[in-house]
JSON list of C-alpha atoms in Angstrom, two decimals:
[
{"chain": "D", "resi": 19, "resn": "MET", "atom": "CA", "xyz": [36.91, -79.69, 37.75]},
{"chain": "D", "resi": 20, "resn": "ALA", "atom": "CA", "xyz": [33.30, -81.01, 38.50]},
{"chain": "D", "resi": 21, "resn": "ILE", "atom": "CA", "xyz": [34.91, -84.64, 38.60]},
{"chain": "D", "resi": 22, "resn": "GLN", "atom": "CA", "xyz": [37.43, -83.24, 41.07]},
{"chain": "D", "resi": 23, "resn": "ALA", "atom": "CA", "xyz": [34.53, -81.68, 43.09]},
{"chain": "D", "resi": 24, "resn": "TYR", "atom": "CA", "xyz": [32.30, -84.92, 43.28]},
{"chain": "D", "resi": 25, "resn": "GLN", "atom": "CA", "xyz": [35.35, -87.03, 44.24]},
{"chain": "D", "resi": 26, "resn": "GLU", "atom": "CA", "xyz": [36.08, -84.71, 47.36]},
{"chain": "D", "resi": 27, "resn": "VAL", "atom": "CA", "xyz": [32.17, -84.41, 48.20]},
{"chain": "D", "resi": 28, "resn": "MET", "atom": "CA", "xyz": [32.33, -88.21, 48.16]},
{"chain": "D", "resi": 29, "resn": "SER", "atom": "CA", "xyz": [35.43, -88.54, 50.20]},
{"chain": "D", "resi": 30, "resn": "VAL", "atom": "CA", "xyz": [33.64, -86.76, 52.87]},
{"chain": "D", "resi": 31, "resn": "TYR", "atom": "CA", "xyz": [30.30, -87.74, 52.90]},
{"chain": "D", "resi": 32, "resn": "GLY", "atom": "CA", "xyz": [30.24, -90.92, 51.02]},
{"chain": "D", "resi": 33, "resn": "GLY", "atom": "CA", "xyz": [29.96, -92.99, 53.99]},
{"chain": "D", "resi": 34, "resn": "ARG", "atom": "CA", "xyz": [27.07, -91.05, 55.36]},
{"chain": "D", "resi": 35, "resn": "ILE", "atom": "CA", "xyz": [24.61, -91.23, 51.97]},
{"chain": "D", "resi": 36, "resn": "LEU", "atom": "CA", "xyz": [21.24, -92.85, 52.39]},
{"chain": "D", "resi": 37, "resn": "PRO", "atom": "CA", "xyz": [20.39, -96.06, 50.14]},
{"chain": "D", "resi": 38, "resn": "TYR", "atom": "CA", "xyz": [18.83, -95.19, 46.87]},
{"chain": "D", "resi": 39, "resn": "ARG", "atom": "CA", "xyz": [15.38, -96.78, 48.19]},
{"chain": "D", "resi": 40, "resn": "HIS", "atom": "CA", "xyz": [15.11, -94.93, 51.66]},
{"chain": "D", "resi": 41, "resn": "PRO", "atom": "CA", "xyz": [12.05, -92.95, 51.85]},
{"chain": "D", "resi": 42, "resn": "TYR", "atom": "CA", "xyz": [14.21, -89.71, 52.18]},
{"chain": "D", "resi": 43, "resn": "THR", "atom": "CA", "xyz": [16.07, -90.24, 49.10]},
{"chain": "D", "resi": 44, "resn": "GLN", "atom": "CA", "xyz": [13.10, -90.96, 47.32]},
{"chain": "D", "resi": 45, "resn": "PHE", "atom": "CA", "xyz": [11.23, -87.87, 48.64]},
{"chain": "D", "resi": 46, "resn": "VAL", "atom": "CA", "xyz": [14.14, -85.51, 47.42]},
{"chain": "D", "resi": 47, "resn": "LYS", "atom": "CA", "xyz": [14.45, -87.61, 44.06]},
{"chain": "D", "resi": 48, "resn": "ARG", "atom": "CA", "xyz": [10.73, -87.07, 43.49]},
{"chain": "D", "resi": 49, "resn": "VAL", "atom": "CA", "xyz": [10.56, -83.68, 43.88]},
{"chain": "D", "resi": 50, "resn": "GLY", "atom": "CA", "xyz": [13.81, -82.93, 42.25]},
{"chain": "D", "resi": 51, "resn": "GLU", "atom": "CA", "xyz": [12.82, -84.68, 38.96]},
{"chain": "D", "resi": 52, "resn": "ARG", "atom": "CA", "xyz": [9.74, -82.58, 38.78]},
{"chain": "D", "resi": 53, "resn": "LEU", "atom": "CA", "xyz": [11.58, -79.49, 38.60]},
{"chain": "D", "resi": 54, "resn": "VAL", "atom": "CA", "xyz": [14.27, -80.86, 36.14]},
{"chain": "D", "resi": 55, "resn": "LYS", "atom": "CA", "xyz": [11.51, -82.00, 33.69]},
{"chain": "D", "resi": 56, "resn": "VAL", "atom": "CA", "xyz": [10.32, -77.85, 33.36]},
{"chain": "D", "resi": 57, "resn": "SER", "atom": "CA", "xyz": [13.98, -76.72, 33.64]},
{"chain": "D", "resi": 58, "resn": "GLY", "atom": "CA", "xyz": [14.93, -77.62, 30.19]},
{"chain": "D", "resi": 59, "resn": "MET", "atom": "CA", "xyz": [17.86, -79.79, 31.71]},
{"chain": "D", "resi": 60, "resn": "GLU", "atom": "CA", "xyz": [16.75, -83.19, 31.19]},
{"chain": "D", "resi": 61, "resn": "ASN", "atom": "CA", "xyz": [20.02, -83.79, 29.01]},
{"chain": "D", "resi": 62, "resn": "ILE", "atom": "CA", "xyz": [21.89, -83.41, 32.32]},
{"chain": "D", "resi": 63, "resn": "LYS", "atom": "CA", "xyz": [22.53, -86.85, 34.39]},
{"chain": "D", "resi": 64, "resn": "TRP", "atom": "CA", "xyz": [20.96, -85.45, 37.52]},
{"chain": "D", "resi": 65, "resn": "GLU", "atom": "CA", "xyz": [21.66, -87.26, 40.72]},
{"chain": "D", "resi": 66, "resn": "PHE", "atom": "CA", "xyz": [20.06, -86.84, 44.12]},
{"chain": "D", "resi": 67, "resn": "TYR", "atom": "CA", "xyz": [22.06, -87.63, 47.15]},
{"chain": "D", "resi": 68, "resn": "VAL", "atom": "CA", "xyz": [20.66, -87.57, 50.95]},
{"chain": "D", "resi": 69, "resn": "VAL", "atom": "CA", "xyz": [23.45, -87.26, 53.31]},
{"chain": "D", "resi": 70, "resn": "ASP", "atom": "CA", "xyz": [22.62, -88.32, 57.03]},
{"chain": "D", "resi": 71, "resn": "SER", "atom": "CA", "xyz": [24.32, -85.28, 58.72]},
{"chain": "D", "resi": 72, "resn": "PRO", "atom": "CA", "xyz": [22.59, -82.78, 60.82]},
{"chain": "D", "resi": 73, "resn": "GLU", "atom": "CA", "xyz": [23.50, -79.89, 58.79]},
{"chain": "D", "resi": 74, "resn": "LYS", "atom": "CA", "xyz": [20.80, -77.32, 57.46]},
{"chain": "D", "resi": 75, "resn": "ASN", "atom": "CA", "xyz": [22.08, -77.31, 53.76]},
{"chain": "D", "resi": 76, "resn": "ALA", "atom": "CA", "xyz": [22.03, -78.36, 50.12]},
{"chain": "D", "resi": 77, "resn": "PHE", "atom": "CA", "xyz": [24.03, -77.79, 47.37]},
{"chain": "D", "resi": 78, "resn": "VAL", "atom": "CA", "xyz": [24.42, -78.79, 43.91]},
{"chain": "D", "resi": 79, "resn": "LEU", "atom": "CA", "xyz": [28.10, -79.53, 41.90]},
{"chain": "D", "resi": 80, "resn": "PRO", "atom": "CA", "xyz": [28.56, -78.88, 38.22]},
{"chain": "D", "resi": 81, "resn": "GLY", "atom": "CA", "xyz": [26.99, -81.51, 36.12]},
{"chain": "D", "resi": 82, "resn": "GLY", "atom": "CA", "xyz": [23.73, -81.95, 38.10]},
{"chain": "D", "resi": 83, "resn": "LYS", "atom": "CA", "xyz": [25.01, -83.56, 41.30]},
{"chain": "D", "resi": 84, "resn": "VAL", "atom": "CA", "xyz": [22.73, -82.42, 44.09]},
{"chain": "D", "resi": 85, "resn": "PHE", "atom": "CA", "xyz": [23.20, -83.59, 47.90]},
{"chain": "D", "resi": 86, "resn": "VAL", "atom": "CA", "xyz": [20.69, -82.63, 50.72]},
{"chain": "D", "resi": 87, "resn": "PHE", "atom": "CA", "xyz": [21.63, -82.95, 54.39]},
{"chain": "D", "resi": 88, "resn": "THR", "atom": "CA", "xyz": [19.10, -84.76, 56.58]},
{"chain": "D", "resi": 89, "resn": "GLY", "atom": "CA", "xyz": [19.53, -81.96, 58.73]},
{"chain": "D", "resi": 90, "resn": "ILE", "atom": "CA", "xyz": [17.37, -79.38, 56.30]},
{"chain": "D", "resi": 91, "resn": "LEU", "atom": "CA", "xyz": [14.42, -81.87, 56.15]},
{"chain": "D", "resi": 92, "resn": "PRO", "atom": "CA", "xyz": [12.42, -80.98, 59.32]},
{"chain": "D", "resi": 93, "resn": "ILE", "atom": "CA", "xyz": [12.95, -77.07, 58.04]},
{"chain": "D", "resi": 94, "resn": "VAL", "atom": "CA", "xyz": [11.46, -77.86, 54.58]},
{"chain": "D", "resi": 95, "resn": "GLN", "atom": "CA", "xyz": [8.77, -80.28, 56.14]},
{"chain": "D", "resi": 96, "resn": "ASN", "atom": "CA", "xyz": [6.83, -80.62, 52.73]},
{"chain": "D", "resi": 97, "resn": "GLU", "atom": "CA", "xyz": [7.09, -81.24, 48.98]},
{"chain": "D", "resi": 98, "resn": "ASP", "atom": "CA", "xyz": [6.47, -77.46, 48.33]},
{"chain": "D", "resi": 99, "resn": "GLY", "atom": "CA", "xyz": [9.15, -76.87, 51.01]},
{"chain": "D", "resi": 100, "resn": "MET", "atom": "CA", "xyz": [11.73, -79.24, 49.36]},
{"chain": "D", "resi": 101, "resn": "ALA", "atom": "CA", "xyz": [10.85, -78.04, 45.88]},
{"chain": "D", "resi": 102, "resn": "ALA", "atom": "CA", "xyz": [11.88, -74.52, 47.51]},
{"chain": "D", "resi": 103, "resn": "VAL", "atom": "CA", "xyz": [15.27, -75.60, 48.36]},
{"chain": "D", "resi": 104, "resn": "LEU", "atom": "CA", "xyz": [15.96, -77.92, 45.14]},
{"chain": "D", "resi": 105, "resn": "GLY", "atom": "CA", "xyz": [14.56, -75.23, 42.94]},
{"chain": "D", "resi": 106, "resn": "HIS", "atom": "CA", "xyz": [17.19, -72.89, 44.25]},
{"chain": "D", "resi": 107, "resn": "GLU", "atom": "CA", "xyz": [19.83, -75.60, 44.12]},
{"chain": "D", "resi": 108, "resn": "ILE", "atom": "CA", "xyz": [18.85, -76.49, 40.37]},
{"chain": "D", "resi": 109, "resn": "SER", "atom": "CA", "xyz": [18.57, -72.89, 39.35]},
{"chain": "D", "resi": 110, "resn": "HIS", "atom": "CA", "xyz": [22.48, -72.36, 40.11]},
{"chain": "D", "resi": 111, "resn": "GLN", "atom": "CA", "xyz": [23.20, -74.97, 37.32]},
{"chain": "D", "resi": 112, "resn": "LEU", "atom": "CA", "xyz": [20.79, -73.47, 34.97]},
{"chain": "D", "resi": 113, "resn": "ALA", "atom": "CA", "xyz": [22.16, -70.25, 35.34]},
{"chain": "D", "resi": 114, "resn": "ARG", "atom": "CA", "xyz": [25.73, -71.59, 35.13]},
{"chain": "D", "resi": 115, "resn": "HIS", "atom": "CA", "xyz": [27.05, -70.00, 38.42]},
{"chain": "D", "resi": 116, "resn": "SER", "atom": "CA", "xyz": [30.05, -72.18, 38.83]},
{"chain": "D", "resi": 117, "resn": "ALA", "atom": "CA", "xyz": [31.55, -70.93, 35.60]},
{"chain": "D", "resi": 118, "resn": "GLU", "atom": "CA", "xyz": [30.31, -67.56, 36.44]},
{"chain": "D", "resi": 119, "resn": "LYS", "atom": "CA", "xyz": [32.54, -67.60, 39.54]},
{"chain": "D", "resi": 120, "resn": "LEU", "atom": "CA", "xyz": [35.16, -69.12, 38.03]},
{"chain": "D", "resi": 121, "resn": "SER", "atom": "CA", "xyz": [35.45, -66.61, 35.10]},
{"chain": "D", "resi": 122, "resn": "PHE", "atom": "CA", "xyz": [35.00, -63.57, 37.73]},
{"chain": "D", "resi": 123, "resn": "ALA", "atom": "CA", "xyz": [38.06, -65.03, 39.85]},
{"chain": "D", "resi": 124, "resn": "LYS", "atom": "CA", "xyz": [39.99, -65.05, 36.76]},
{"chain": "D", "resi": 125, "resn": "ILE", "atom": "CA", "xyz": [39.07, -61.15, 36.24]},
{"chain": "D", "resi": 126, "resn": "LEU", "atom": "CA", "xyz": [40.41, -60.69, 39.85]},
{"chain": "D", "resi": 127, "resn": "LEU", "atom": "CA", "xyz": [43.58, -62.35, 39.17]},
{"chain": "D", "resi": 128, "resn": "VAL", "atom": "CA", "xyz": [43.97, -60.32, 35.74]},
{"chain": "D", "resi": 129, "resn": "LEU", "atom": "CA", "xyz": [43.03, -56.88, 37.83]},
{"chain": "D", "resi": 130, "resn": "ARG", "atom": "CA", "xyz": [45.89, -57.79, 40.52]},
{"chain": "D", "resi": 131, "resn": "LEU", "atom": "CA", "xyz": [48.35, -58.37, 37.39]},
{"chain": "D", "resi": 132, "resn": "THR", "atom": "CA", "xyz": [47.38, -55.20, 35.60]},
{"chain": "D", "resi": 133, "resn": "LEU", "atom": "CA", "xyz": [48.16, -53.34, 38.99]},
{"chain": "D", "resi": 134, "resn": "ALA", "atom": "CA", "xyz": [51.50, -54.77, 39.29]},
{"chain": "D", "resi": 135, "resn": "LEU", "atom": "CA", "xyz": [52.30, -54.14, 35.82]},
{"chain": "D", "resi": 136, "resn": "PHE", "atom": "CA", "xyz": [51.36, -50.07, 36.49]},
{"chain": "D", "resi": 137, "resn": "GLY", "atom": "CA", "xyz": [53.59, -50.47, 39.61]},
{"chain": "D", "resi": 138, "resn": "VAL", "atom": "CA", "xyz": [50.81, -50.18, 41.79]},
{"chain": "D", "resi": 139, "resn": "ASP", "atom": "CA", "xyz": [51.18, -52.82, 44.75]},
{"chain": "D", "resi": 140, "resn": "PRO", "atom": "CA", "xyz": [48.57, -55.47, 44.38]},
{"chain": "D", "resi": 141, "resn": "SER", "atom": "CA", "xyz": [48.47, -56.07, 47.92]},
{"chain": "D", "resi": 142, "resn": "PHE", "atom": "CA", "xyz": [46.81, -52.64, 48.46]},
{"chain": "D", "resi": 143, "resn": "PHE", "atom": "CA", "xyz": [43.70, -54.67, 47.67]},
{"chain": "D", "resi": 144, "resn": "SER", "atom": "CA", "xyz": [44.09, -57.70, 50.38]},
{"chain": "D", "resi": 145, "resn": "ASN", "atom": "CA", "xyz": [42.45, -61.02, 50.28]},
{"chain": "D", "resi": 146, "resn": "LEU", "atom": "CA", "xyz": [39.87, -59.68, 52.48]},
{"chain": "D", "resi": 147, "resn": "SER", "atom": "CA", "xyz": [38.96, -56.54, 50.62]},
{"chain": "D", "resi": 148, "resn": "MET", "atom": "CA", "xyz": [38.85, -58.35, 47.58]},
{"chain": "D", "resi": 149, "resn": "ASP", "atom": "CA", "xyz": [36.37, -60.72, 49.07]},
{"chain": "D", "resi": 150, "resn": "LEU", "atom": "CA", "xyz": [34.47, -58.14, 50.89]},
{"chain": "D", "resi": 151, "resn": "LEU", "atom": "CA", "xyz": [34.22, -55.75, 47.97]},
{"chain": "D", "resi": 152, "resn": "MET", "atom": "CA", "xyz": [33.72, -57.98, 45.27]},
{"chain": "D", "resi": 153, "resn": "MET", "atom": "CA", "xyz": [33.41, -61.72, 45.63]},
{"chain": "D", "resi": 154, "resn": "LYS", "atom": "CA", "xyz": [30.67, -61.71, 48.30]},
{"chain": "D", "resi": 155, "resn": "PRO", "atom": "CA", "xyz": [28.55, -59.23, 46.48]},
{"chain": "D", "resi": 156, "resn": "PHE", "atom": "CA", "xyz": [29.11, -61.46, 43.17]},
{"chain": "D", "resi": 157, "resn": "SER", "atom": "CA", "xyz": [28.04, -64.55, 45.42]},
{"chain": "D", "resi": 158, "resn": "ARG", "atom": "CA", "xyz": [24.71, -62.44, 46.68]},
{"chain": "D", "resi": 159, "resn": "LYS", "atom": "CA", "xyz": [23.78, -61.62, 43.30]},
{"chain": "D", "resi": 160, "resn": "CYS", "atom": "CA", "xyz": [23.95, -65.63, 42.31]},
{"chain": "D", "resi": 161, "resn": "GLU", "atom": "CA", "xyz": [21.89, -66.30, 45.21]},
{"chain": "D", "resi": 162, "resn": "ILE", "atom": "CA", "xyz": [19.11, -63.80, 44.52]},
{"chain": "D", "resi": 163, "resn": "GLU", "atom": "CA", "xyz": [19.07, -64.78, 40.94]},
{"chain": "D", "resi": 164, "resn": "ALA", "atom": "CA", "xyz": [18.85, -68.43, 42.35]},
{"chain": "D", "resi": 165, "resn": "ASP", "atom": "CA", "xyz": [15.86, -67.53, 44.35]},
{"chain": "D", "resi": 166, "resn": "ASP", "atom": "CA", "xyz": [14.26, -65.81, 41.29]},
{"chain": "D", "resi": 167, "resn": "ILE", "atom": "CA", "xyz": [14.65, -68.57, 39.03]},
{"chain": "D", "resi": 168, "resn": "GLY", "atom": "CA", "xyz": [13.89, -71.12, 41.77]},
{"chain": "D", "resi": 169, "resn": "LEU", "atom": "CA", "xyz": [10.37, -69.71, 42.25]},
{"chain": "D", "resi": 170, "resn": "GLN", "atom": "CA", "xyz": [9.58, -69.69, 38.44]},
{"chain": "D", "resi": 171, "resn": "LEU", "atom": "CA", "xyz": [10.53, -73.53, 38.56]},
{"chain": "D", "resi": 172, "resn": "MET", "atom": "CA", "xyz": [8.43, -74.10, 41.51]},
{"chain": "D", "resi": 173, "resn": "ALA", "atom": "CA", "xyz": [5.16, -72.43, 39.89]},
{"chain": "D", "resi": 174, "resn": "GLN", "atom": "CA", "xyz": [6.03, -74.49, 36.36]},
{"chain": "D", "resi": 175, "resn": "ALA", "atom": "CA", "xyz": [6.20, -77.68, 38.43]},
{"chain": "D", "resi": 176, "resn": "CYS", "atom": "CA", "xyz": [3.02, -77.01, 40.22]},
{"chain": "D", "resi": 177, "resn": "PHE", "atom": "CA", "xyz": [4.51, -76.78, 43.60]},
{"chain": "D", "resi": 178, "resn": "ASP", "atom": "CA", "xyz": [3.35, -73.80, 45.65]},
{"chain": "D", "resi": 179, "resn": "PRO", "atom": "CA", "xyz": [6.07, -70.86, 45.52]},
{"chain": "D", "resi": 180, "resn": "ARG", "atom": "CA", "xyz": [4.76, -69.33, 48.80]},
{"chain": "D", "resi": 181, "resn": "GLU", "atom": "CA", "xyz": [6.44, -72.20, 50.56]},
{"chain": "D", "resi": 182, "resn": "ALA", "atom": "CA", "xyz": [9.70, -70.76, 50.06]},
{"chain": "D", "resi": 183, "resn": "ILE", "atom": "CA", "xyz": [8.98, -67.78, 52.15]},
{"chain": "D", "resi": 184, "resn": "ASN", "atom": "CA", "xyz": [7.81, -70.32, 55.06]},
{"chain": "D", "resi": 185, "resn": "VAL", "atom": "CA", "xyz": [11.08, -72.41, 54.56]},
{"chain": "D", "resi": 186, "resn": "TRP", "atom": "CA", "xyz": [13.21, -69.06, 55.22]},
{"chain": "D", "resi": 187, "resn": "ARG", "atom": "CA", "xyz": [10.90, -68.06, 57.97]},
{"chain": "D", "resi": 188, "resn": "ARG", "atom": "CA", "xyz": [11.61, -71.60, 59.67]},
{"chain": "D", "resi": 189, "resn": "MET", "atom": "CA", "xyz": [15.43, -71.30, 58.96]},
{"chain": "D", "resi": 190, "resn": "GLU", "atom": "CA", "xyz": [15.51, -68.19, 60.54]},
{"chain": "D", "resi": 191, "resn": "THR", "atom": "CA", "xyz": [13.92, -69.07, 63.55]},
{"chain": "D", "resi": 192, "resn": "MET", "atom": "CA", "xyz": [16.52, -72.01, 64.13]},
{"chain": "D", "resi": 193, "resn": "ASN", "atom": "CA", "xyz": [19.75, -70.05, 63.19]},
{"chain": "D", "resi": 194, "resn": "ASP", "atom": "CA", "xyz": [21.71, -68.95, 66.16]},
{"chain": "D", "resi": 195, "resn": "VAL", "atom": "CA", "xyz": [24.20, -66.33, 65.26]},
{"chain": "D", "resi": 196, "resn": "ASN", "atom": "CA", "xyz": [22.96, -63.51, 62.69]},
{"chain": "D", "resi": 197, "resn": "VAL", "atom": "CA", "xyz": [25.87, -62.76, 60.37]},
{"chain": "D", "resi": 198, "resn": "PRO", "atom": "CA", "xyz": [25.92, -59.07, 58.75]},
{"chain": "D", "resi": 199, "resn": "GLN", "atom": "CA", "xyz": [24.85, -59.49, 55.22]},
{"chain": "D", "resi": 200, "resn": "PHE", "atom": "CA", "xyz": [27.90, -57.51, 54.20]},
{"chain": "D", "resi": 201, "resn": "ILE", "atom": "CA", "xyz": [30.49, -60.29, 55.25]},
{"chain": "D", "resi": 202, "resn": "ASN", "atom": "CA", "xyz": [28.18, -63.06, 54.11]},
{"chain": "D", "resi": 203, "resn": "THR", "atom": "CA", "xyz": [27.86, -64.99, 50.73]},
{"chain": "D", "resi": 204, "resn": "HIS", "atom": "CA", "xyz": [23.97, -65.15, 51.08]},
{"chain": "D", "resi": 205, "resn": "PRO", "atom": "CA", "xyz": [21.50, -62.30, 51.54]},
{"chain": "D", "resi": 206, "resn": "SER", "atom": "CA", "xyz": [20.42, -62.47, 55.13]},
{"chain": "D", "resi": 207, "resn": "HIS", "atom": "CA", "xyz": [17.32, -64.44, 56.24]},
{"chain": "D", "resi": 208, "resn": "LYS", "atom": "CA", "xyz": [15.26, -61.08, 56.48]},
{"chain": "D", "resi": 209, "resn": "ASN", "atom": "CA", "xyz": [16.35, -59.63, 53.40]},
{"chain": "D", "resi": 210, "resn": "ARG", "atom": "CA", "xyz": [15.60, -62.89, 51.32]},
{"chain": "D", "resi": 211, "resn": "ILE", "atom": "CA", "xyz": [12.22, -63.46, 53.01]},
{"chain": "D", "resi": 212, "resn": "GLU", "atom": "CA", "xyz": [11.45, -59.65, 51.97]},
{"chain": "D", "resi": 213, "resn": "TYR", "atom": "CA", "xyz": [12.56, -60.23, 48.73]},
{"chain": "D", "resi": 214, "resn": "LEU", "atom": "CA", "xyz": [10.73, -63.54, 48.04]},
{"chain": "D", "resi": 215, "resn": "GLN", "atom": "CA", "xyz": [7.46, -61.90, 49.49]},
{"chain": "D", "resi": 216, "resn": "LYS", "atom": "CA", "xyz": [7.68, -59.23, 46.70]},
{"chain": "D", "resi": 217, "resn": "LYS", "atom": "CA", "xyz": [8.25, -61.76, 43.99]},
{"chain": "D", "resi": 218, "resn": "VAL", "atom": "CA", "xyz": [5.50, -64.00, 44.98]},
{"chain": "D", "resi": 219, "resn": "ASN", "atom": "CA", "xyz": [2.90, -61.08, 45.48]},
{"chain": "D", "resi": 220, "resn": "ARG", "atom": "CA", "xyz": [3.51, -59.47, 42.36]}
]
């Protein structure tokens, strides 16, 4: 699954990946390696890619392949901000969220089959209702957990965890559309900022 996901991403963005020695790539790699050292996952072959694209995004694939888009760089602004983003993404790998989501999807499939076995039409739970009631809240749980672990990694790697709050504030001001939290896989920016403030100020 990891290899297939990597190949799919490279087929889309491979032509826009910045060279290894590009300052942006070195910036991301420098911050990422400091976080990896305190994560306990140095046995994984981590690779950091910077994609020359305006999306304000970053993500990690199973196996330690991290992709950061240049569109998010004006939002992170500095090493602490970059650590907030990368700490979050590395935490997904640390918490094995990809495997958890796959297992959770299998549970939903078993639930549908069980309903059918007992004569209950599984279409009673539409794909939309399954998504809204189960998958999206589960995804939000993973995001919150990654935020929490990410702050710990930042502190352990001697970055300033308070900068995570500023990153999400900047992200909030640059977002044109405010998607209601119950139909989003991520916590709303407002809720995320409030959560991070409570964690940082504890």
